[in-house]
XYZ file of C-alpha atoms in Angstrom:
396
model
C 180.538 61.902 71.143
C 184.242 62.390 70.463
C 186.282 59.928 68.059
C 190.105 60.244 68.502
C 192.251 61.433 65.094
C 194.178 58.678 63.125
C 194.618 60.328 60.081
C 198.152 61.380 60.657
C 199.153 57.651 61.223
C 197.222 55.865 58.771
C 197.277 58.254 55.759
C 194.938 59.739 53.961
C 192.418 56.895 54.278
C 189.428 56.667 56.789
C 190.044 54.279 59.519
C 187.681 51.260 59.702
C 187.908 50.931 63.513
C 186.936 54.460 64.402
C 184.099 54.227 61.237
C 183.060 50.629 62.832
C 182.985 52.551 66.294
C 180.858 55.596 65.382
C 178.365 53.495 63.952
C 177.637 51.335 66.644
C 177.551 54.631 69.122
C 174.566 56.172 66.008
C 173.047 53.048 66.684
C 173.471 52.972 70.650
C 172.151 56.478 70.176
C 168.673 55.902 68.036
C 167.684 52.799 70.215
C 168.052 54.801 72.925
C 166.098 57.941 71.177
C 163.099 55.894 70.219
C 162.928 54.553 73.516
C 162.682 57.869 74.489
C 160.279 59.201 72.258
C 157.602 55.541 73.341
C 158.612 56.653 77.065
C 157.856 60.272 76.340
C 154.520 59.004 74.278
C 153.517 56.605 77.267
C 153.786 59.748 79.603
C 151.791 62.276 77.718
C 149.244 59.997 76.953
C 149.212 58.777 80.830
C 148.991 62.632 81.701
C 146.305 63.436 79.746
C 144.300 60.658 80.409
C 144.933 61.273 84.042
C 144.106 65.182 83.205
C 140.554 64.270 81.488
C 140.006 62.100 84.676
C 140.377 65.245 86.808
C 138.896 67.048 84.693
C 135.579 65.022 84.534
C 135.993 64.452 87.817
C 136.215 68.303 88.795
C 133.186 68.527 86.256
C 130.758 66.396 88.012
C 131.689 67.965 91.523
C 131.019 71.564 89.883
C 127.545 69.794 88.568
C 126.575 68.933 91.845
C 127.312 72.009 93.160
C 125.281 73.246 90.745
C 122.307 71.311 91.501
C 122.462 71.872 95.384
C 123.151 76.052 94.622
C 119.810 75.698 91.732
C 117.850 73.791 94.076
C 118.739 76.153 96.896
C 118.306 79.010 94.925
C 114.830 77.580 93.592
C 113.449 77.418 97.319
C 114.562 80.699 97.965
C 112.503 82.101 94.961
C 109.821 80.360 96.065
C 109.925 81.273 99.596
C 110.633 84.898 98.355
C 107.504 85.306 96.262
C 105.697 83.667 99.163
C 106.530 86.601 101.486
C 105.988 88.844 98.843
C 102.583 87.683 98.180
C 101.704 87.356 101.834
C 103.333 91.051 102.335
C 100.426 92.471 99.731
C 98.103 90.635 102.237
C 99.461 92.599 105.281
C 99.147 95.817 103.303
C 95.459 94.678 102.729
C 94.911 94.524 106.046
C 96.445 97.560 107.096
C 94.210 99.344 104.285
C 91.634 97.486 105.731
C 91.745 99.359 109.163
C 91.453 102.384 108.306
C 87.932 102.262 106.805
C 86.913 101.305 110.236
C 89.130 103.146 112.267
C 87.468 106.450 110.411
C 83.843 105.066 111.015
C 84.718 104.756 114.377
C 86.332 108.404 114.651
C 82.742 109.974 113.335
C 80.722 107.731 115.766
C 82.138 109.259 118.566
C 82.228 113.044 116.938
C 78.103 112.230 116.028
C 77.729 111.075 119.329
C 79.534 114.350 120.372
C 76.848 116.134 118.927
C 74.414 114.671 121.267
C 72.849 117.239 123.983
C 74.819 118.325 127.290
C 72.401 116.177 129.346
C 72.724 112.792 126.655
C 76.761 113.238 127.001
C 77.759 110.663 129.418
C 80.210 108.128 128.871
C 78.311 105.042 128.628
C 78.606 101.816 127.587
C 78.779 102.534 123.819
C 81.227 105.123 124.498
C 83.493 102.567 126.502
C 83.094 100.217 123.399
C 83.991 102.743 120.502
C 86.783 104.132 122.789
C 88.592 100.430 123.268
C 87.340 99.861 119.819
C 89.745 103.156 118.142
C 92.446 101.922 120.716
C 92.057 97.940 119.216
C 92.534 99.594 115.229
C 94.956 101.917 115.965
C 97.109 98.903 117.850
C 96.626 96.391 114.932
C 97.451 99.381 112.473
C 100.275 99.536 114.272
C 101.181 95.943 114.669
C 100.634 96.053 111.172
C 103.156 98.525 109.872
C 105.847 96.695 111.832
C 105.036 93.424 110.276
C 105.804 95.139 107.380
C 109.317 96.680 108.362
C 110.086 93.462 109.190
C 108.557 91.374 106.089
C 110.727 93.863 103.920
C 114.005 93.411 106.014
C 113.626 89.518 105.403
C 112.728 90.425 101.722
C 115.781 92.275 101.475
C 117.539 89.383 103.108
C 116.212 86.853 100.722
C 117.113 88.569 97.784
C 120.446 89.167 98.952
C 121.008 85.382 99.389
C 119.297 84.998 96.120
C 121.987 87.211 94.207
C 125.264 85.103 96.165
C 123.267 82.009 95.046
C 123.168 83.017 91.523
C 126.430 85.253 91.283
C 127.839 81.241 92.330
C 125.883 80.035 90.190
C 126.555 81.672 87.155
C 130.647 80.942 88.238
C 130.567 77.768 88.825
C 128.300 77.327 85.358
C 131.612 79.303 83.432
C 133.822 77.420 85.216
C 131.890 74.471 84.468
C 131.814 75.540 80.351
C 135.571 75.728 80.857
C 136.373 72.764 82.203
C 134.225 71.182 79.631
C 136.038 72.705 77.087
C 139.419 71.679 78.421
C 137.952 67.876 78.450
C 137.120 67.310 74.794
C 140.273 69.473 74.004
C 142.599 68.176 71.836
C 146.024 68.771 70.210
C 144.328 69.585 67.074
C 141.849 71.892 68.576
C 143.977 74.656 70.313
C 144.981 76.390 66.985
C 142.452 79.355 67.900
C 143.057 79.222 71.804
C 146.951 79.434 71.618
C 147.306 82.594 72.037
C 145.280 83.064 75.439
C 146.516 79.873 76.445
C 149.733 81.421 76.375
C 148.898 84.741 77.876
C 147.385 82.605 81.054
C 150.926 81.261 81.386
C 152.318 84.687 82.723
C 148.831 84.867 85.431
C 149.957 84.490 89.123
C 149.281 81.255 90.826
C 145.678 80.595 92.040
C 145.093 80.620 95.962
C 141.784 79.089 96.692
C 142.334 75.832 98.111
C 139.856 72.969 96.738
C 138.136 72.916 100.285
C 138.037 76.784 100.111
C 136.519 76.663 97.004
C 133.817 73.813 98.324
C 132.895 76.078 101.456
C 132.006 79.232 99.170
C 129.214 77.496 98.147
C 128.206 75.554 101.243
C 128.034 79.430 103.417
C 126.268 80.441 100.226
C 123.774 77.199 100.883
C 123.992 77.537 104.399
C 123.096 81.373 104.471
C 120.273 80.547 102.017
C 119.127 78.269 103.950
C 119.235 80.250 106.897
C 117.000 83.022 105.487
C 114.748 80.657 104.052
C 114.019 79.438 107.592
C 113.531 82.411 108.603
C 111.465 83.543 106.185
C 108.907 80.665 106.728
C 109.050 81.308 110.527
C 108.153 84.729 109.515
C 105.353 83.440 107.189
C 103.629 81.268 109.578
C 104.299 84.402 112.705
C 102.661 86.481 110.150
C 99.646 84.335 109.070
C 99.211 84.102 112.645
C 99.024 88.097 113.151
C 96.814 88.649 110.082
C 94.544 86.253 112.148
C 95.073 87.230 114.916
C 93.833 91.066 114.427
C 91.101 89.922 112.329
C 89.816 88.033 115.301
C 90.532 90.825 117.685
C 89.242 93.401 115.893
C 85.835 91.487 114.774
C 85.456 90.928 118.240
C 85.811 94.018 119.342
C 83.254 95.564 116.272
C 80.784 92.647 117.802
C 81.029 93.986 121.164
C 80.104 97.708 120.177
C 77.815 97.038 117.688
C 76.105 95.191 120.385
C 76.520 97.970 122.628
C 74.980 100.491 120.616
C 72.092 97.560 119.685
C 71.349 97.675 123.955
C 71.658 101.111 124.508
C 69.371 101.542 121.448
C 66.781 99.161 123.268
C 67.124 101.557 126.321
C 66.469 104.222 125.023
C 63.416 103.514 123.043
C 61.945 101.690 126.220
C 62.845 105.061 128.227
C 61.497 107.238 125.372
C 58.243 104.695 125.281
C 57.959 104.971 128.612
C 58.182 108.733 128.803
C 55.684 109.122 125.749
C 52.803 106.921 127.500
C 53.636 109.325 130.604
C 52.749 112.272 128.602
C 48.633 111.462 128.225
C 48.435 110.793 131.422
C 49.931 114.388 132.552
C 47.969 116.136 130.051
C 45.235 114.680 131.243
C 45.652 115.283 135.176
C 46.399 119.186 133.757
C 43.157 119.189 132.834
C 41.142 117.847 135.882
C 43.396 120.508 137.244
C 41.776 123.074 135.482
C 38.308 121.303 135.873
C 39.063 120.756 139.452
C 39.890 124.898 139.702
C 36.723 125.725 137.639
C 34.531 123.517 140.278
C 36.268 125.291 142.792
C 35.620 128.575 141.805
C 31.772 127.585 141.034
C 31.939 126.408 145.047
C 33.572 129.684 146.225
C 30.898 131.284 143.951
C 28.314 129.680 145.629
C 29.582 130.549 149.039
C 29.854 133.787 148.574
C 26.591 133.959 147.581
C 25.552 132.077 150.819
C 27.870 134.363 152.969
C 26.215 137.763 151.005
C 22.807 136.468 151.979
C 23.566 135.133 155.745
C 25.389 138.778 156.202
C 22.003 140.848 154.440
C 20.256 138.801 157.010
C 22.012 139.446 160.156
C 21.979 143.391 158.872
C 18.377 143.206 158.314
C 18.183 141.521 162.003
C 19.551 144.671 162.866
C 17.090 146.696 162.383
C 14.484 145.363 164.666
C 13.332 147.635 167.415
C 15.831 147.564 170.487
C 13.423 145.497 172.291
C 13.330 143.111 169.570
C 17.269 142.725 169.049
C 17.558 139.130 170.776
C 20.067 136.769 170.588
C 17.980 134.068 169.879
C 18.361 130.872 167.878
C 17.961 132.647 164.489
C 20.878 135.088 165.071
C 23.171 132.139 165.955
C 22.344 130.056 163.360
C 23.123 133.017 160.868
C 26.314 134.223 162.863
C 27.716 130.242 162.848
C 26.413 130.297 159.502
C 29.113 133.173 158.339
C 31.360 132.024 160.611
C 31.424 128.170 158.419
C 30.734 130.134 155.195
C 34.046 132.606 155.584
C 35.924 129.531 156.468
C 34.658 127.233 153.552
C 35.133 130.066 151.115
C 39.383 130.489 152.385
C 39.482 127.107 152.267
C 38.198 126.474 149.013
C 40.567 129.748 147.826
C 43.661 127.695 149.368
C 42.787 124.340 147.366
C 41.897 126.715 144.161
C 45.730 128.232 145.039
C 47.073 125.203 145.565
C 45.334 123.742 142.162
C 47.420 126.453 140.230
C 50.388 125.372 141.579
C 50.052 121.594 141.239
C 48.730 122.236 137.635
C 51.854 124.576 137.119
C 54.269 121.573 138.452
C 52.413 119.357 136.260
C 52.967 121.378 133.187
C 57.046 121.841 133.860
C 56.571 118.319 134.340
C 55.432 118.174 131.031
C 57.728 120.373 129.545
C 60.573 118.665 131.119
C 59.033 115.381 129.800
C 58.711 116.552 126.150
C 62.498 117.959 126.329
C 63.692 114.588 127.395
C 61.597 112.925 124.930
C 63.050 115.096 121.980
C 66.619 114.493 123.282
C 66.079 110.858 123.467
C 64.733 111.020 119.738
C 67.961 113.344 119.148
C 70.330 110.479 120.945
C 68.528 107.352 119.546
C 68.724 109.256 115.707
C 72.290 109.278 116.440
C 72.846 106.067 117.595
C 70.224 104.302 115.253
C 70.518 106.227 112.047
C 73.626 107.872 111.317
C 76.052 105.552 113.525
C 74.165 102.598 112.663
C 74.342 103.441 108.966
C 78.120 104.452 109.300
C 79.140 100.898 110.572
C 76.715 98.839 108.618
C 79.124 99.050 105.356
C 82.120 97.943 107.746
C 83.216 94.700 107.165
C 86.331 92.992 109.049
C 88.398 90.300 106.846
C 90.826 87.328 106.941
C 93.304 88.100 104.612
């Protein structure tokens, strides 16, 4: 404010006007100040309060964001070591195949060892056959469930760390804004400084409903792998079952197999044992049968030497004498039935070796196929038995 110069009119002396005027303008000019300085106090005051409102009110949205990302990230855990835990269960099992699997393998190697004649493929061989082919699928059902369990492990964890790297941000920003709400004018001695190096930072660009939907496709991917995960869980509960089912069916099925065949064979081996007597025993009425023979042949000879030292004897009668009367008849039919008695009786004695010969490759044949059966059911009842009785299929 300007006052004009009167000094060259009125003298040296101030003028009383001007003085009056300047006064009233110092006056004009401190009203108006303090109304200034209660407008400018009303203001501040308004903006702060209004700031601490925001600022709670961005508090308790970053709090419960904070309980839907540690609630989320809770289940996750949870679902996480549940997979985990399951996934030593899987790895169980496929341990647990290949006890049996090798059992298996030697059964059919023993059985192997079995004679030419015992080698066919029989029922038991059928069973042990689908029985490798059941293991070795569920082994390698198995190992895939695992690939798979690990991938969704992976997955999980991954989730886990965006859930918590959140976490842990929105928990700072969370301190922060804290701190700015019980902030006061007396309290920023100490945080002057970086308050004013933040001045120079370049303007922030996340938008508030950017910032809301980093943590809801955090949630929402969480979520999504936790689904998954339990689909997994109950698909894989279902497959440990599953196999355990399959493959204690299919260790019923042979064991019962080699149980028949068993019974076969001992009633075949039974059978051929109670055989043996009796062919033993028709060898020897062979041999007594041969003996009586040769007595008979013995005996006709005998007969036929005498009937022939007769008719020679006849002989010698005078030539008047030498008639063919009843006598010489009788003796000539006599070595005519004798000579035919004795060839027969050499035929049946002939024919008596032979049968008794049969009759002992009989035997022969029948003690080989007794000692193979005794080979095949040792085999089958003693060492593949005993190999499979320690095998034991399990839920796990």
């Amino acid at each position: 404010m300007s006052f004009p110069d009167h000094s060259s009119q009125l003298g040296a002396g101030p003028d009383l006007k001007n003085i009056e005027v300047m006064l009233n303008h110092s006056e004009l000019f401190r009203a108006e100040c303090k109304g200034l300085i209660l407008e400018t106090d009303k203001a501040w005051r308004r903006m702060q309060n209004d700031d601490k409102k925001r600022l709670d009110q961005r508090v308790r949205d970053i709090q419960f964001l904070i309980k839907e990302l540690e609630l989320k990230l809770e289940e996750v855990i949870l679902e996480t070591d549940a997979l985990i835990t399951l996934q030593s269960s899987v790895v169980k099992a496929l341990e647990g195949t290949k006890e049996p699997l090798r059992v298996t393998v030697l059964c059919l190697e023993e059985r192997m060892k079995r004679v030419p004649a015992e080698r066919v493929e029989d029922e038991v061989e059928r069973e042990l056959l689908k029985e490798q082919e059941v293991l070795k699928g569920v082994a390698s059902l198995l190992e895939r469930t695992l690939e798979q369990m690990s991938e969704q492990i992976r997955l999980n964890r991954s989730a886990k760390y965006h859930l918590g790297k959140d976490l842990k941000e929105k928990s700072e920003a969370q301190h922060i804004d804290n701190s700015c709400v019980v902030m006061t004018t007396h309290s920023i001695g100490n945080l002057q400084l970086s308050t004013t190096k933040s001045t120079g930072l370049p303007s922030l660009t996340v938008t508030p409903k950017q910032w809301e939907n980093i943590s809801d496709i955090n949630i929402a991917k969480a979520e999504h792998q936790k689904t998954n995960s339990e689909s997994m869980r109950a698909l894989v509960q279902s497959v440990l079952e599953q196999t355990a089912a399959d493959m204690q069916k299919q260790f019923q099925a042979t064991t019962t197999a080699f149980q028949t065949h068993i019974q076969e064979i001992k009633s075949v081996k039974s059978q051929m044992e109670e055989k043996l007597p009796e062919i033993l025993s028709e060898i020897s009425s062979q041999e007594r049968l041969r003996e009586d023979l040769q007595v008979a042949i013995t005996e006709n000879e005998h007969s036929l030497n005498l009937a022939k030292t007769r008719l020679a004897m006849r002989l010698q009668r005078p030539s008047k004498e030498q008639c063919y009367d009843l006598a010489q008849a009788q003796l000539l039919t006599e070595i005519q039935h004798l000579t035919s008695h004795i060839k027969k009786l050499r035929e049946e004695t002939a024919q008596s070796q032979e049968q008794q010969r049969a009759l002992v490759r009989c035997k022969l044949r029948l003690e080989e196929d007794v000692n193979m059966k005794a080979s095949s059911l040792y085999i089958n009842e003693v060492i593949c038995t005993q190999l499979r009785e320690p095998v034991r299929t399990h839920t796990f």
